[in-house]
Amino acid sequence: MYIKASIFLIINVIVLIVCVFLGLPELSLGLLAFIPLFLIIYISVLSKSVELRLLSIAHMTGQFFCWVIGFLGCFYILPSIGYQIGKYTIVTMILINLVMWASLIGSLIAVKFRVLPEREILFLPLSDKLTHSGVIITGIVFILTSIFNLIFGYYDARYVIGGSLSSDSPLYFLGGISTLQYLFFFLLGTRLEVPLISQKNFPYLFAISLTVILSSMTGGREPVIRAIIFFFIGNIYGGKIKFSLLRKLLLFLIPFLLAFTIVLGYARADQRFYNGNFSDRLSTISQVMLGKIEFQGNEYDDPVFALLTRITEPTGQLVIDGVVDSQRYIGFQNFERIFSIFIPKFVMGEKLPLDDGAERLRDNYGVNITEFTSAPITFMADSFERGGYLMVFFASLILSCWLTCVGRFLSFIKQPLLKSALLCSFSFVCLRLYTPSILGVISTVTYSLLRDFILINLLVFLIYFSLQLSFKGQTK
């Protein structure tokens, strides 16, 4: 493994140098930013600490996809349609390197190499009885929450109310417990066996396929991607499928997800999708897949443009360009909101959101923020606006250190289902930590993780309780 890793790094460095001589500095810096991500994964596997560092790895992966994959895609592909991602692209690539290298250092500081446990703790398989009971309980939770989502219009919230939710709205509470729904797909994944196409696997494959179809008709891509990711991680914890087959499955899923995103982008550009009911939306998606609906609109409605600008966040680049032009930093503006972080809305009533990114984009940069707008300021750009390069480095170091400490805390949990469910749920949250401001990230990695920790604990308690009742019933 050491030889393969060394060869890979050498090739990466050679390509990096070649890109410099070819006049591709952004691409060379992007390759440089990949090295710390590779190193943290390599060190984690080598030292048997993947689960300890999983949250940091997820955080770094999200940052890399946003500011390297998505950003370079925008930089090199979209100019053909007249779109420029920003002015100071070199600065952006330097910043993402600071984020990645600081995150690597932060994780290494949190868990020193010499204090790691000697035993293997990587993805301990879950028992069949436990996962069977878990599928039943989480399935009931999923069905009930889906019914309530349908009754209260949660599936149409994107078009009806956007992101504006009052604390007395049922949708506010449904959004708060939404993390429990996806554990159903995690447990479905643990039940999957080989061969994949078999009668035993039919209920699990049917459930995930049906969810993909239904979630697609809401217009949102994240629920579908999240369900598939949870299902895939469940395959790992199931222990019934070899990693070599899982790698092939992952290679299949990546182009599928890209195709799904593009198809849904075409469908969402059609007015029938916005104005129609579920049946109309399903018809629109199927017609797009069959080629009966052609792309309409200007170049900025193109789904490839939407895909790349969705992976990255152009509003973050807008902030970076503004800071470089003005050379002004805002320091710890709005940090007084931290004092209300653990007081939920239904207790305190309406309060200013801790994440101040949207209001600053609106007030300082003229971004048209509406209740339907998804325009994050991003963690990296917000850090840069608050304190420049040093702030980006130290904020990333502290965040990664904290996430690794949380991962280490989770590693001490004895119940295998509870630990795996928390790791799966928290990892997805960390995967999207690139989008909020620093204040939003603080809220997510403290209040939101604590809330999800309590909810998942309660759900797992129900699963173990039902398993005990079932065992007592069999012994009588």
Short mmCIF file of C-alpha atoms in Angstrom, two decimals:
data_model
loop_
_atom_site.label_atom_id
_atom_site.label_comp_id
_atom_site.label_asym_id
_atom_site.label_seq_id
_atom_site.Cartn_x
_atom_site.Cartn_y
_atom_site.Cartn_z
CA MET A 1 0.00 0.00 0.00
CA TYR A 2 2.88 2.35 0.81
CA ILE A 3 4.42 1.83 -2.65
CA LYS A 4 1.10 2.46 -4.44
CA ALA A 5 0.47 5.61 -2.40
CA SER A 6 3.98 6.89 -3.11
CA ILE A 7 3.61 6.28 -6.84
CA PHE A 8 0.25 8.06 -6.86
CA LEU A 9 1.68 11.10 -5.05
CA ILE A 10 4.67 11.25 -7.38
CA ILE A 11 2.41 11.16 -10.44
CA ASN A 12 0.22 13.87 -8.91
CA VAL A 13 3.25 16.10 -8.29
CA ILE A 14 4.57 15.52 -11.83
CA VAL A 15 1.21 16.45 -13.38
CA LEU A 16 1.09 19.46 -11.07
CA ILE A 17 4.48 20.67 -12.30
CA VAL A 18 3.50 20.08 -15.93
CA CYS A 19 0.35 22.19 -15.40
CA VAL A 20 2.50 25.04 -14.09
CA PHE A 21 4.69 24.98 -17.21
CA LEU A 22 1.61 24.81 -19.43
CA GLY A 23 0.24 28.01 -17.86
CA LEU A 24 -2.53 26.32 -15.86
CA PRO A 25 -1.89 27.65 -12.34
CA GLU A 26 -5.47 27.10 -11.14
CA LEU A 27 -5.37 23.44 -12.16
CA SER A 28 -1.95 22.95 -10.57
CA LEU A 29 -3.18 24.45 -7.30
CA GLY A 30 -6.25 22.23 -7.49
CA LEU A 31 -4.00 19.17 -7.75
CA LEU A 32 -1.98 20.48 -4.82
CA ALA A 33 -5.19 20.76 -2.76
CA PHE A 34 -5.92 17.08 -3.41
CA ILE A 35 -2.74 15.93 -1.64
CA PRO A 36 -3.95 16.65 1.95
CA LEU A 37 -7.26 14.88 1.22
CA PHE A 38 -5.35 11.87 -0.06
CA LEU A 39 -2.99 11.97 2.94
CA ILE A 40 -5.72 12.08 5.58
CA ILE A 41 -7.47 9.10 3.98
CA TYR A 42 -4.18 7.20 3.65
CA ILE A 43 -3.13 7.95 7.24
CA SER A 44 -6.59 7.01 8.52
CA VAL A 45 -6.58 3.64 6.74
CA LEU A 46 -2.98 2.94 7.74
CA SER A 47 -3.58 3.77 11.40
CA LYS A 48 -7.05 2.18 11.52
CA SER A 49 -8.63 5.51 12.43
CA VAL A 50 -11.06 6.03 9.54
CA GLU A 51 -14.08 6.19 11.84
CA LEU A 52 -12.31 8.67 14.13
CA ARG A 53 -11.47 10.99 11.24
CA LEU A 54 -14.55 10.31 9.12
CA LEU A 55 -16.18 13.67 9.89
CA SER A 56 -13.01 15.57 8.99
CA ILE A 57 -12.65 13.52 5.80
CA ALA A 58 -16.26 14.32 4.86
CA HIS A 59 -15.70 18.02 5.56
CA MET A 60 -12.54 18.09 3.43
CA THR A 61 -14.26 16.14 0.64
CA GLY A 62 -17.09 18.67 0.51
CA GLN A 63 -14.63 21.57 0.39
CA PHE A 64 -12.65 19.85 -2.37
CA PHE A 65 -15.72 19.15 -4.52
CA CYS A 66 -16.92 22.73 -4.13
CA TRP A 67 -13.73 24.70 -4.61
CA VAL A 68 -11.72 22.36 -6.85
CA ILE A 69 -14.07 20.13 -8.87
CA GLY A 70 -16.94 22.60 -9.20
CA PHE A 71 -14.83 25.74 -9.31
CA LEU A 72 -12.39 24.47 -11.94
CA GLY A 73 -15.33 23.14 -13.95
CA CYS A 74 -16.79 26.65 -13.97
CA PHE A 75 -13.39 28.18 -14.72
CA TYR A 76 -12.46 25.96 -17.68
CA ILE A 77 -15.84 24.86 -19.14
CA LEU A 78 -18.35 27.68 -18.69
CA PRO A 79 -16.38 30.48 -20.42
CA SER A 80 -17.56 28.84 -23.67
CA ILE A 81 -21.04 30.21 -22.91
CA GLY A 82 -19.70 33.58 -21.77
CA TYR A 83 -19.70 32.96 -18.02
CA GLN A 84 -16.78 33.99 -15.82
CA ILE A 85 -16.71 32.59 -12.28
CA GLY A 86 -14.68 35.52 -10.87
CA LYS A 87 -11.71 37.85 -11.12
CA TYR A 88 -9.24 36.58 -8.54
CA THR A 89 -9.28 32.86 -9.24
CA ILE A 90 -5.68 32.33 -8.10
CA VAL A 91 -6.60 33.76 -4.69
CA THR A 92 -9.47 31.26 -4.47
CA MET A 93 -7.21 28.33 -5.23
CA ILE A 94 -4.69 29.51 -2.63
CA LEU A 95 -7.51 29.74 -0.09
CA ILE A 96 -8.74 26.19 -0.74
CA ASN A 97 -5.19 24.95 -0.25
CA LEU A 98 -5.12 26.71 3.11
CA VAL A 99 -8.43 25.06 4.01
CA MET A 100 -7.27 21.58 2.99
CA TRP A 101 -3.80 21.67 4.55
CA ALA A 102 -5.09 23.29 7.76
CA SER A 103 -7.82 20.64 7.99
CA LEU A 104 -5.21 17.89 7.66
CA ILE A 105 -3.10 19.45 10.42
CA GLY A 106 -6.14 19.96 12.65
CA SER A 107 -7.17 16.33 12.37
CA LEU A 108 -3.63 15.14 13.10
CA ILE A 109 -3.48 17.38 16.17
CA ALA A 110 -6.79 16.05 17.51
CA VAL A 111 -5.80 12.39 17.30
CA LYS A 112 -2.08 11.76 17.62
CA PHE A 113 -0.71 8.78 15.78
CA ARG A 114 0.78 7.08 18.85
CA VAL A 115 -2.42 7.08 20.95
CA LEU A 116 -4.58 5.26 18.42
CA PRO A 117 -6.13 1.94 19.46
CA GLU A 118 -4.40 -1.17 18.18
CA ARG A 119 -7.61 -3.02 17.35
CA GLU A 120 -9.42 -2.64 14.02
CA ILE A 121 -12.46 -0.39 14.41
CA LEU A 122 -13.28 0.11 10.75
CA PHE A 123 -16.97 -0.38 9.89
CA LEU A 124 -17.93 -3.19 12.28
CA PRO A 125 -20.73 -5.20 10.56
CA LEU A 126 -24.18 -5.11 12.15
CA SER A 127 -26.10 -8.27 13.06
CA ASP A 128 -29.01 -9.46 10.92
CA LYS A 129 -31.51 -9.42 13.79
CA LEU A 130 -30.56 -5.87 14.69
CA THR A 131 -30.83 -4.56 11.13
CA HIS A 132 -34.11 -6.44 10.57
CA SER A 133 -35.64 -4.78 13.63
CA GLY A 134 -34.10 -1.47 12.58
CA VAL A 135 -35.64 -1.62 9.10
CA ILE A 136 -39.09 -2.18 10.61
CA ILE A 137 -38.85 0.69 13.13
CA THR A 138 -37.20 3.19 10.78
CA GLY A 139 -39.60 2.11 8.03
CA ILE A 140 -42.55 3.00 10.26
CA VAL A 141 -40.91 6.34 11.08
CA PHE A 142 -40.25 6.96 7.37
CA ILE A 143 -43.85 6.17 6.36
CA LEU A 144 -45.34 8.33 9.14
CA THR A 145 -43.09 11.30 8.42
CA SER A 146 -43.75 10.93 4.68
CA ILE A 147 -47.50 11.05 5.33
CA PHE A 148 -47.13 14.16 7.49
CA ASN A 149 -44.83 15.69 4.87
CA LEU A 150 -47.52 15.13 2.26
CA ILE A 151 -50.32 16.47 4.48
CA PHE A 152 -48.48 19.63 5.51
CA GLY A 153 -46.96 20.31 2.09
CA TYR A 154 -43.32 19.60 2.97
CA TYR A 155 -42.71 18.14 -0.49
CA ASP A 156 -43.93 21.36 -2.10
CA ALA A 157 -42.17 23.67 0.37
CA ARG A 158 -39.55 24.51 -2.23
CA TYR A 159 -42.21 26.20 -4.37
CA VAL A 160 -44.67 27.35 -1.72
CA ILE A 161 -42.61 28.85 1.10
CA GLY A 162 -38.96 28.40 0.14
CA GLY A 163 -36.71 28.60 3.17
CA SER A 164 -38.94 30.81 5.30
CA LEU A 165 -40.32 28.80 8.22
CA SER A 166 -41.88 30.19 11.38
CA SER A 167 -41.37 28.32 14.65
CA ASP A 168 -45.08 27.44 14.91
CA SER A 169 -45.17 25.79 11.48
CA PRO A 170 -45.44 21.97 11.34
CA LEU A 171 -42.82 22.11 8.59
CA TYR A 172 -40.35 23.59 11.09
CA PHE A 173 -40.56 20.45 13.22
CA LEU A 174 -40.64 18.11 10.21
CA GLY A 175 -37.43 19.70 8.99
CA GLY A 176 -35.88 19.23 12.42
CA ILE A 177 -36.54 15.48 12.49
CA SER A 178 -35.83 14.88 8.80
CA THR A 179 -32.51 13.26 9.71
CA LEU A 180 -34.42 10.23 11.05
CA GLN A 181 -35.98 9.47 7.66
CA TYR A 182 -32.67 8.75 5.99
CA LEU A 183 -31.63 6.16 8.57
CA PHE A 184 -34.26 3.95 6.94
CA PHE A 185 -32.13 3.85 3.78
CA PHE A 186 -28.98 3.25 5.80
CA LEU A 187 -30.57 0.16 7.36
CA LEU A 188 -32.01 -0.94 4.02
CA GLY A 189 -28.45 -0.91 2.69
CA THR A 190 -27.26 -3.19 5.50
CA ARG A 191 -29.74 -5.85 4.36
CA LEU A 192 -28.48 -6.02 0.77
CA GLU A 193 -26.87 -9.35 -0.21
CA VAL A 194 -25.16 -10.89 -3.20
CA PRO A 195 -26.20 -11.44 -5.87
CA LEU A 196 -27.60 -7.92 -6.02
CA ILE A 197 -30.41 -8.83 -8.40
CA SER A 198 -32.29 -11.40 -6.34
CA GLN A 199 -35.69 -11.93 -4.75
CA LYS A 200 -34.32 -11.18 -1.26
CA ASN A 201 -33.04 -7.78 -2.35
CA PHE A 202 -36.20 -6.79 -4.23
CA PRO A 203 -37.94 -4.97 -1.30
CA TYR A 204 -34.82 -2.94 -0.52
CA LEU A 205 -34.07 -2.00 -4.13
CA PHE A 206 -37.74 -1.21 -4.72
CA ALA A 207 -37.85 1.08 -1.66
CA ILE A 208 -34.78 3.09 -2.68
CA SER A 209 -35.97 3.29 -6.32
CA LEU A 210 -39.43 4.48 -5.29
CA THR A 211 -37.89 7.13 -3.04
CA VAL A 212 -35.69 8.38 -5.87
CA ILE A 213 -38.77 8.75 -8.10
CA LEU A 214 -40.93 10.47 -5.49
CA SER A 215 -38.18 12.79 -4.27
CA SER A 216 -37.35 13.76 -7.85
CA MET A 217 -40.82 15.21 -8.24
CA THR A 218 -40.21 17.72 -5.47
CA GLY A 219 -37.55 19.36 -7.62
CA GLY A 220 -34.88 18.84 -4.99
CA ARG A 221 -31.74 16.86 -5.74
CA GLU A 222 -30.30 16.65 -2.25
CA PRO A 223 -32.92 14.25 -0.77
CA VAL A 224 -32.27 11.77 -3.57
CA ILE A 225 -28.50 12.00 -3.30
CA ARG A 226 -28.68 11.75 0.49
CA ALA A 227 -30.87 8.63 0.36
CA ILE A 228 -28.52 6.95 -2.12
CA ILE A 229 -25.44 7.83 -0.05
CA PHE A 230 -27.03 6.46 3.12
CA PHE A 231 -28.03 3.30 1.25
CA PHE A 232 -24.49 2.85 -0.04
CA ILE A 233 -22.91 3.39 3.40
CA GLY A 234 -25.39 0.85 4.77
CA ASN A 235 -23.97 -1.68 2.28
CA ILE A 236 -20.57 -1.23 3.95
CA TYR A 237 -21.91 -1.81 7.44
CA GLY A 238 -23.98 -4.77 6.28
CA GLY A 239 -20.80 -6.74 5.72
CA LYS A 240 -22.45 -8.97 3.10
CA ILE A 241 -20.94 -7.37 -0.01
CA LYS A 242 -17.22 -7.30 -0.76
CA PHE A 243 -15.49 -3.94 -1.02
CA SER A 244 -14.44 -4.70 -4.60
CA LEU A 245 -18.10 -5.00 -5.62
CA LEU A 246 -18.98 -1.87 -3.65
CA ARG A 247 -16.30 0.06 -5.56
CA LYS A 248 -17.88 -1.04 -8.83
CA LEU A 249 -21.29 -0.03 -7.49
CA LEU A 250 -19.91 3.38 -6.56
CA LEU A 251 -18.41 3.83 -10.02
CA PHE A 252 -21.86 3.07 -11.43
CA LEU A 253 -23.63 5.47 -9.08
CA ILE A 254 -21.45 8.51 -9.87
CA PRO A 255 -22.45 8.82 -13.57
CA PHE A 256 -26.02 7.90 -12.61
CA LEU A 257 -26.18 10.79 -10.14
CA LEU A 258 -24.69 13.18 -12.68
CA ALA A 259 -27.21 12.04 -15.31
CA PHE A 260 -30.02 12.35 -12.78
CA THR A 261 -28.95 15.90 -11.89
CA ILE A 262 -28.84 16.95 -15.54
CA VAL A 263 -32.19 15.34 -16.37
CA LEU A 264 -33.82 16.98 -13.38
CA GLY A 265 -32.26 20.29 -14.42
CA TYR A 266 -33.92 20.02 -17.84
CA ALA A 267 -37.25 19.11 -16.24
CA ARG A 268 -37.13 21.98 -13.76
CA ALA A 269 -36.58 24.44 -16.63
CA ASP A 270 -40.01 23.49 -17.97
CA GLN A 271 -43.00 25.45 -16.64
CA ARG A 272 -45.12 22.30 -16.42
CA PHE A 273 -42.83 21.02 -13.70
CA TYR A 274 -43.34 24.10 -11.51
CA ASN A 275 -47.06 24.47 -12.13
CA GLY A 276 -48.08 20.82 -12.20
CA ASN A 277 -48.87 18.21 -9.59
CA PHE A 278 -46.86 15.05 -8.89
CA SER A 279 -48.30 13.31 -11.95
CA ASP A 280 -47.38 16.23 -14.23
CA ARG A 281 -43.85 16.34 -12.81
CA LEU A 282 -43.37 12.59 -13.33
CA SER A 283 -44.57 12.98 -16.90
CA THR A 284 -42.18 15.88 -17.49
CA ILE A 285 -39.18 13.94 -16.15
CA SER A 286 -40.04 10.86 -18.25
CA GLN A 287 -40.43 13.00 -21.39
CA VAL A 288 -37.03 14.57 -20.78
CA MET A 289 -35.47 11.12 -20.40
CA LEU A 290 -37.09 10.01 -23.68
CA GLY A 291 -35.89 13.15 -25.47
CA LYS A 292 -39.39 14.46 -26.11
CA ILE A 293 -38.69 17.74 -24.30
CA GLU A 294 -35.76 19.72 -25.61
CA PHE A 295 -33.84 22.32 -23.66
CA GLN A 296 -35.36 25.78 -23.76
CA GLY A 297 -34.07 29.04 -22.36
CA ASN A 298 -30.81 30.96 -22.42
CA GLU A 299 -27.36 29.51 -21.77
CA TYR A 300 -27.64 30.15 -18.04
CA ASP A 301 -30.60 27.75 -17.82
CA ASP A 302 -28.40 24.98 -19.20
CA PRO A 303 -28.31 22.04 -16.74
CA VAL A 304 -24.51 21.72 -17.15
CA PHE A 305 -24.22 25.33 -15.99
CA ALA A 306 -26.65 24.62 -13.17
CA LEU A 307 -24.71 21.49 -12.17
CA LEU A 308 -21.31 23.19 -12.01
CA THR A 309 -22.56 26.33 -10.28
CA ARG A 310 -24.43 24.10 -7.83
CA ILE A 311 -21.34 22.07 -6.97
CA THR A 312 -19.40 25.26 -6.39
CA GLU A 313 -20.87 28.46 -4.96
CA PRO A 314 -20.40 31.58 -7.15
CA THR A 315 -21.63 33.83 -4.33
CA GLY A 316 -18.59 32.76 -2.32
CA GLN A 317 -16.35 33.88 -5.17
CA LEU A 318 -18.23 37.18 -5.25
CA VAL A 319 -17.24 37.75 -1.63
CA ILE A 320 -13.61 36.78 -2.27
CA ASP A 321 -13.40 39.22 -5.20
CA GLY A 322 -14.94 41.96 -3.06
CA VAL A 323 -12.47 41.42 -0.23
CA VAL A 324 -9.47 41.48 -2.57
CA ASP A 325 -10.74 44.74 -4.14
CA SER A 326 -11.56 46.50 -0.86
CA GLN A 327 -8.93 44.96 1.46
CA ARG A 328 -11.41 45.40 4.32
CA TYR A 329 -12.23 42.78 6.91
CA ILE A 330 -15.26 42.60 9.19
CA GLY A 331 -13.74 40.66 12.08
CA PHE A 332 -16.26 39.09 14.47
CA GLN A 333 -19.34 40.94 13.26
CA ASN A 334 -22.62 39.30 14.42
CA PHE A 335 -20.80 36.86 16.72
CA GLU A 336 -23.03 38.00 19.58
CA ARG A 337 -25.69 35.74 18.06
CA ILE A 338 -23.76 32.75 19.42
CA PHE A 339 -25.29 33.37 22.85
CA SER A 340 -28.71 32.21 21.58
CA ILE A 341 -27.38 29.17 19.73
CA PHE A 342 -28.85 26.54 22.09
CA ILE A 343 -32.22 28.22 22.46
CA PRO A 344 -34.53 26.79 19.76
CA LYS A 345 -37.09 28.91 17.95
CA PHE A 346 -40.10 27.29 19.58
CA VAL A 347 -38.74 28.38 23.00
CA MET A 348 -37.33 31.81 22.22
CA GLY A 349 -39.73 32.71 19.44
CA GLU A 350 -38.58 34.32 16.23
CA LYS A 351 -34.92 35.34 16.27
CA LEU A 352 -32.25 36.36 13.81
CA PRO A 353 -30.69 33.31 12.14
CA LEU A 354 -27.23 32.50 13.41
CA ASP A 355 -26.01 32.09 9.86
CA ASP A 356 -25.69 35.70 8.68
CA GLY A 357 -24.44 34.84 5.21
CA ALA A 358 -27.66 35.56 3.31
CA GLU A 359 -28.25 38.98 4.84
CA ARG A 360 -24.64 40.04 4.25
CA LEU A 361 -24.80 38.90 0.63
CA ARG A 362 -27.97 40.94 0.23
CA ASP A 363 -26.82 44.06 2.07
CA ASN A 364 -23.13 44.19 1.12
CA TYR A 365 -22.97 42.55 -2.30
CA GLY A 366 -26.38 43.21 -3.82
CA VAL A 367 -27.33 39.55 -4.22
CA ASN A 368 -31.06 39.20 -4.79
CA ILE A 369 -32.00 37.03 -1.81
CA THR A 370 -35.56 35.70 -1.83
CA GLU A 371 -37.26 32.96 0.16
CA PHE A 372 -36.58 30.61 -2.75
CA THR A 373 -32.89 31.52 -3.14
CA SER A 374 -30.07 29.19 -2.25
CA ALA A 375 -27.06 31.53 -2.20
CA PRO A 376 -24.63 30.56 0.56
CA ILE A 377 -21.69 32.74 1.44
CA THR A 378 -19.55 29.62 2.12
CA PHE A 379 -17.29 28.91 5.07
CA MET A 380 -14.09 29.70 3.17
CA ALA A 381 -15.24 33.04 1.74
CA ASP A 382 -16.73 34.13 5.07
CA SER A 383 -13.49 33.29 6.87
CA PHE A 384 -11.55 35.30 4.27
CA GLU A 385 -13.84 38.30 4.68
CA ARG A 386 -13.49 38.18 8.45
CA GLY A 387 -9.70 37.96 8.72
CA GLY A 388 -7.93 37.17 5.47
CA TYR A 389 -5.63 34.23 4.84
CA LEU A 390 -4.78 33.63 8.50
CA MET A 391 -8.45 33.44 9.44
CA VAL A 392 -9.08 30.87 6.71
CA PHE A 393 -6.19 28.74 7.95
CA PHE A 394 -6.97 28.83 11.66
CA ALA A 395 -10.76 28.53 11.23
CA SER A 396 -10.23 25.41 9.10
CA LEU A 397 -7.70 23.98 11.55
CA ILE A 398 -10.03 24.46 14.53
CA LEU A 399 -13.03 23.06 12.66
CA SER A 400 -11.20 19.92 11.56
CA CYS A 401 -9.76 19.44 15.04
CA TRP A 402 -13.26 19.72 16.53
CA LEU A 403 -14.76 17.29 14.02
CA THR A 404 -12.05 14.73 14.74
CA CYS A 405 -12.69 15.14 18.47
CA VAL A 406 -16.39 14.50 17.84
CA GLY A 407 -15.43 11.43 15.80
CA ARG A 408 -13.23 10.22 18.63
CA PHE A 409 -16.12 10.68 21.07
CA LEU A 410 -18.38 8.62 18.78
CA SER A 411 -15.75 5.87 18.66
CA PHE A 412 -16.27 5.23 22.38
CA ILE A 413 -19.95 4.34 21.84
CA LYS A 414 -20.42 0.63 22.49
CA GLN A 415 -23.71 0.07 20.66
CA PRO A 416 -22.71 -0.69 17.04
CA LEU A 417 -25.98 0.52 15.49
CA LEU A 418 -25.95 3.80 17.39
CA LYS A 419 -22.33 4.50 16.45
CA SER A 420 -22.78 3.66 12.78
CA ALA A 421 -26.04 5.65 12.52
CA LEU A 422 -24.44 8.71 14.11
CA LEU A 423 -21.34 8.45 11.93
CA CYS A 424 -23.44 8.13 8.78
CA SER A 425 -25.74 11.04 9.67
CA PHE A 426 -22.98 13.33 10.94
CA SER A 427 -20.75 12.59 7.95
CA PHE A 428 -23.38 13.80 5.52
CA VAL A 429 -23.84 16.97 7.57
CA CYS A 430 -20.08 17.56 7.49
CA LEU A 431 -20.01 16.96 3.74
CA ARG A 432 -22.03 20.17 3.35
CA LEU A 433 -20.13 22.33 5.82
CA TYR A 434 -18.59 24.25 2.94
CA THR A 435 -21.85 26.18 2.36
CA PRO A 436 -22.65 28.08 5.61
CA SER A 437 -20.84 31.04 7.11
CA ILE A 438 -18.60 30.53 10.14
CA LEU A 439 -21.57 31.23 12.40
CA GLY A 440 -23.68 28.76 10.46
CA VAL A 441 -20.95 26.13 10.77
CA ILE A 442 -20.71 26.75 14.52
CA SER A 443 -24.46 26.24 14.80
CA THR A 444 -24.32 23.06 12.72
CA VAL A 445 -21.42 21.37 14.52
CA THR A 446 -22.84 22.16 17.97
CA TYR A 447 -26.63 22.63 18.15
CA SER A 448 -27.60 20.62 15.06
CA LEU A 449 -25.30 17.70 15.85
CA LEU A 450 -26.50 17.66 19.45
CA ARG A 451 -30.15 17.68 18.32
CA ASP A 452 -29.50 14.84 15.87
CA PHE A 453 -27.55 12.94 18.54
CA ILE A 454 -30.57 13.02 20.86
CA LEU A 455 -33.06 12.08 18.12
CA ILE A 456 -30.95 9.21 16.81
CA ASN A 457 -30.37 7.94 20.35
CA LEU A 458 -34.14 7.81 20.90
CA LEU A 459 -34.70 6.01 17.62
CA VAL A 460 -31.97 3.43 18.30
CA PHE A 461 -33.39 2.89 21.79
CA LEU A 462 -36.74 1.99 20.19
CA ILE A 463 -34.98 -0.46 17.87
CA TYR A 464 -33.17 -2.21 20.70
CA PHE A 465 -36.34 -2.21 22.80
CA SER A 466 -38.33 -3.84 19.99
CA LEU A 467 -35.53 -6.38 19.53
CA GLN A 468 -35.66 -7.28 23.22
CA LEU A 469 -39.44 -7.68 23.10
CA SER A 470 -39.09 -9.93 20.07
CA PHE A 471 -36.45 -12.02 21.85
CA LYS A 472 -38.61 -12.39 24.97
CA GLY A 473 -41.55 -13.43 22.81
CA GLN A 474 -39.46 -16.17 21.20
CA THR A 475 -38.20 -17.55 24.54
CA LYS A 476 -41.68 -17.97 26.01
#
